[in-house]
Amino acid sequence: MKLTSAEYKEIARDALKGSWGKAIGAMLLAACLGAFGTSLYFITHFMFIMSIAIRVFESLPHYFLVLLILGIILALFFFFAGGPARFGYIDFNLALLDRRETSPSVVLHRFSMVWKGMYMKIALFVYEFLFSLLLIIPGIVTMYAYAMVPYILEEKQDYTVGKAMKMSRKIMRGHKWELFCLRFSFLGWYFLSLATFGLALFYVLPYMNAAEAAFYNEISGRADAFYGRETPEL
């Protein structure tokens, strides 16, 4: 049964009740480790910010060299740490939905998966980039087809990245538009974040990620398993 964006958001709000402090802490820790830099969008966004910084501060002595070195260091750090932090942050949000005891430190519990996280990011970037070269629409479709790869790798840690990509394509059939609508439903919150100089993001990002975890819970059959109903194997 397909749920609406409003229903996913209601599930997320219910899971976050009494846990907003933990959720904000986990989000900040994940963000500092580059957990949200796992797609072509965030990589290009990072490059755009760096180019703007160069344009604004290029008159300062040796600033370009300093900026270049800092940019490389940050990019390498996010490249190595982002994948494991993403897996840990997913585990945190799934724990909220399961009503399991959890804490922001869970974000740090998946660094044994650092190589798998790196391979995942490379694979997703290559697929998104190649399909984006064809047309914008195929690139967007590809991005949504593989949107559940980090969730699957967190849940099925014995899976290879290739198998997780295959499973993501499978469970996202008929659900890509659903996920697009869910993400689009937060657009107004992002405008509010701009109006509040980013302060609203402390509410928006935990809320949005919990709602997306609820989406994965439903389309993968994981929610059925949690409530004691039979679930199809991924």
Coordinates of C-alpha atoms in Angstrom, one line a residue:
M1 CA 0.0 0.0 0.0
K2 CA 1.4 3.4 -1.0
L3 CA 1.3 6.1 1.6
T4 CA 1.1 9.8 0.9
S5 CA 3.8 12.4 1.7
A6 CA 1.6 13.6 4.6
E7 CA 1.4 10.1 6.0
Y8 CA 5.2 9.6 5.9
K9 CA 5.7 13.0 7.6
E10 CA 3.2 12.1 10.3
I11 CA 5.1 8.8 10.9
A12 CA 8.3 10.8 11.2
R13 CA 6.8 13.4 13.6
D14 CA 5.5 10.6 15.8
A15 CA 8.9 8.9 15.8
L16 CA 10.7 12.1 16.7
K17 CA 8.4 12.9 19.7
G18 CA 10.6 13.2 22.8
S19 CA 13.7 12.7 20.7
W20 CA 14.3 16.0 19.0
G21 CA 17.4 16.8 20.9
K22 CA 19.0 13.5 19.9
A23 CA 17.8 13.9 16.3
I24 CA 19.4 17.3 16.0
G25 CA 22.6 16.1 17.6
A26 CA 22.8 13.1 15.2
M27 CA 22.1 15.3 12.2
L28 CA 24.8 17.8 13.1
L29 CA 27.3 15.0 13.7
A30 CA 26.4 13.4 10.4
A31 CA 26.6 16.7 8.6
C32 CA 30.1 17.5 10.0
L33 CA 31.3 14.1 8.7
G34 CA 29.9 14.6 5.2
A35 CA 27.0 12.1 5.5
F36 CA 24.9 14.2 3.0
G37 CA 27.6 14.4 0.4
T38 CA 26.9 11.0 -1.3
S39 CA 25.4 12.2 -4.5
L40 CA 26.2 14.1 -7.6
Y41 CA 24.0 17.0 -6.4
F42 CA 26.0 17.5 -3.2
I43 CA 29.4 17.2 -4.9
T44 CA 28.5 19.8 -7.5
H45 CA 27.0 22.0 -4.7
F46 CA 30.4 21.8 -2.8
M47 CA 32.2 22.7 -6.0
F48 CA 29.9 25.7 -6.6
I49 CA 30.5 27.0 -3.0
M50 CA 34.2 26.7 -3.5
S51 CA 34.1 28.6 -6.8
I52 CA 32.1 31.4 -5.2
A53 CA 34.6 31.6 -2.3
I54 CA 37.4 31.9 -4.8
R55 CA 35.7 34.7 -6.6
V56 CA 34.9 36.7 -3.4
F57 CA 38.3 36.3 -1.7
E58 CA 40.7 36.0 -4.6
S59 CA 42.3 39.4 -3.9
L60 CA 43.7 38.2 -0.6
P61 CA 47.4 37.1 -0.7
H62 CA 47.9 33.4 -1.5
Y63 CA 44.3 32.8 -0.8
F64 CA 43.8 30.7 -3.8
L65 CA 46.5 28.2 -2.7
V66 CA 45.2 28.1 0.8
L67 CA 41.6 27.6 -0.4
L68 CA 42.7 24.9 -2.8
I69 CA 44.6 23.0 -0.1
L70 CA 41.7 23.3 2.4
G71 CA 39.2 22.3 -0.4
I72 CA 41.2 19.1 -1.1
I73 CA 41.5 18.2 2.6
L74 CA 37.8 18.7 3.1
A75 CA 36.9 16.8 0.0
L76 CA 39.1 13.9 1.0
F77 CA 37.8 13.9 4.5
F78 CA 34.1 13.9 3.3
F79 CA 35.0 11.2 0.8
F80 CA 36.3 8.8 3.4
A81 CA 34.0 9.7 6.3
G82 CA 30.7 10.5 4.5
G83 CA 29.7 7.0 3.6
P84 CA 30.1 5.4 7.0
A85 CA 28.5 8.4 8.7
R86 CA 25.5 8.1 6.3
F87 CA 25.1 4.4 7.2
G88 CA 25.2 5.3 10.9
Y89 CA 22.7 8.1 10.5
I90 CA 20.3 5.8 8.7
D91 CA 20.6 3.4 11.6
F92 CA 19.8 6.2 14.0
N93 CA 16.6 7.1 12.1
L94 CA 15.5 3.5 11.7
A95 CA 16.0 3.1 15.4
L96 CA 13.7 6.0 16.0
L97 CA 11.0 4.5 13.8
D98 CA 11.5 1.1 15.6
R99 CA 11.3 2.8 19.0
R100 CA 14.7 1.4 19.9
E101 CA 17.0 3.1 22.3
T102 CA 19.5 5.1 20.3
S103 CA 21.8 8.1 20.6
P104 CA 23.7 10.5 18.2
S105 CA 26.9 8.4 18.8
V106 CA 25.3 5.7 16.6
V107 CA 26.4 7.8 13.6
L108 CA 30.0 6.8 14.4
H109 CA 29.3 3.0 14.6
R110 CA 29.8 2.2 10.9
F111 CA 33.3 3.2 10.2
S112 CA 34.2 -0.5 9.6
M113 CA 32.2 0.1 6.3
V114 CA 34.5 2.9 5.1
W115 CA 35.6 1.1 1.9
K116 CA 32.0 0.1 1.0
G117 CA 30.9 3.6 1.6
M118 CA 33.6 4.9 -0.7
Y119 CA 32.7 2.4 -3.4
M120 CA 29.0 3.3 -3.0
K121 CA 29.7 7.0 -3.5
I122 CA 31.9 6.4 -6.6
A123 CA 29.3 4.0 -8.2
L124 CA 26.4 6.4 -7.5
F125 CA 28.3 9.4 -8.8
V126 CA 29.3 7.6 -12.0
Y127 CA 25.8 6.3 -12.8
E128 CA 24.2 9.7 -12.1
F129 CA 26.8 11.5 -14.1
L130 CA 26.7 9.2 -17.1
F131 CA 22.9 9.3 -17.3
S132 CA 22.9 13.1 -16.8
L133 CA 25.0 13.3 -19.9
L134 CA 22.2 11.8 -21.9
L135 CA 19.5 14.2 -20.7
I136 CA 18.4 15.8 -17.4
I137 CA 15.4 13.5 -17.0
P138 CA 17.3 10.2 -17.3
G139 CA 19.8 11.6 -14.7
I140 CA 17.0 12.4 -12.3
V141 CA 15.3 9.0 -12.8
T142 CA 18.6 7.3 -12.2
M143 CA 19.2 9.3 -9.0
Y144 CA 15.8 8.1 -7.7
A145 CA 16.2 4.5 -8.8
Y146 CA 19.3 4.3 -6.6
A147 CA 18.1 6.5 -3.7
M148 CA 17.7 3.5 -1.4
V149 CA 21.2 2.1 -1.9
P150 CA 22.6 3.5 1.5
Y151 CA 19.5 2.1 3.3
I152 CA 19.9 -1.3 1.8
L153 CA 23.7 -1.4 2.6
E154 CA 23.0 -0.4 6.2
E155 CA 20.3 -3.1 6.6
K156 CA 22.0 -5.8 4.6
Q157 CA 25.7 -5.3 5.4
D158 CA 26.7 -8.5 3.6
Y159 CA 25.5 -7.1 0.3
T160 CA 27.9 -5.8 -2.3
V161 CA 27.3 -2.3 -3.6
G162 CA 26.3 -3.8 -7.0
K163 CA 23.6 -6.0 -5.3
A164 CA 22.3 -3.1 -3.3
M165 CA 22.0 -1.0 -6.5
K166 CA 20.1 -3.9 -8.1
M167 CA 17.7 -4.2 -5.1
S168 CA 17.2 -0.4 -5.0
R169 CA 16.1 -0.4 -8.6
K170 CA 13.7 -3.2 -7.7
I171 CA 12.0 -1.7 -4.7
M172 CA 11.9 1.8 -6.3
R173 CA 9.8 0.6 -9.2
G174 CA 6.6 2.5 -9.0
H175 CA 7.9 4.6 -6.1
K176 CA 10.2 7.2 -7.7
W177 CA 7.4 9.8 -8.1
E178 CA 6.3 9.0 -4.5
L179 CA 9.8 9.8 -3.2
F180 CA 10.0 12.9 -5.4
C181 CA 6.8 14.2 -4.0
L182 CA 7.9 13.5 -0.4
R183 CA 11.1 15.5 -0.9
F184 CA 9.3 18.3 -2.8
S185 CA 6.9 18.6 0.1
F186 CA 9.8 20.0 2.2
L187 CA 10.5 22.8 -0.3
G188 CA 8.5 25.4 1.8
W189 CA 10.6 24.5 4.8
Y190 CA 13.8 25.2 2.8
F191 CA 12.5 28.7 2.0
L192 CA 11.8 29.2 5.7
S193 CA 15.4 28.1 6.4
L194 CA 16.6 30.9 4.0
A195 CA 14.4 33.4 5.8
T196 CA 15.8 32.3 9.2
F197 CA 19.4 32.3 8.1
G198 CA 19.5 28.5 8.2
L199 CA 18.1 28.1 11.7
A200 CA 15.1 26.2 10.5
L201 CA 17.4 23.5 9.1
F202 CA 17.8 22.2 12.7
Y203 CA 14.1 21.2 12.4
V204 CA 13.9 20.5 8.7
L205 CA 16.8 18.0 8.2
P206 CA 16.0 15.6 11.1
Y207 CA 12.3 15.8 10.0
M208 CA 13.0 15.1 6.4
N209 CA 15.5 12.3 7.0
A210 CA 13.1 10.6 9.4
A211 CA 10.3 10.8 6.8
E212 CA 12.6 9.3 4.2
A213 CA 13.5 6.5 6.5
A214 CA 9.8 5.9 7.0
F215 CA 9.5 5.8 3.2
Y216 CA 12.2 3.1 3.0
N217 CA 10.5 1.2 5.9
E218 CA 7.3 0.9 3.9
I219 CA 8.5 0.2 0.3
S220 CA 11.1 -2.4 1.5
G221 CA 8.7 -4.3 3.6
R222 CA 10.8 -3.6 6.7
A223 CA 7.8 -2.0 8.5
D224 CA 5.8 -5.2 8.0
A225 CA 8.6 -7.2 9.6
F226 CA 8.8 -4.9 12.6
Y227 CA 5.1 -5.2 13.2
G228 CA 5.2 -9.0 12.9
R229 CA 4.0 -9.4 9.4
E230 CA 5.8 -11.4 6.7
T231 CA 8.1 -9.3 4.5
P232 CA 9.6 -10.1 1.1
E233 CA 13.3 -10.7 1.1
L234 CA 15.3 -7.8 -0.5

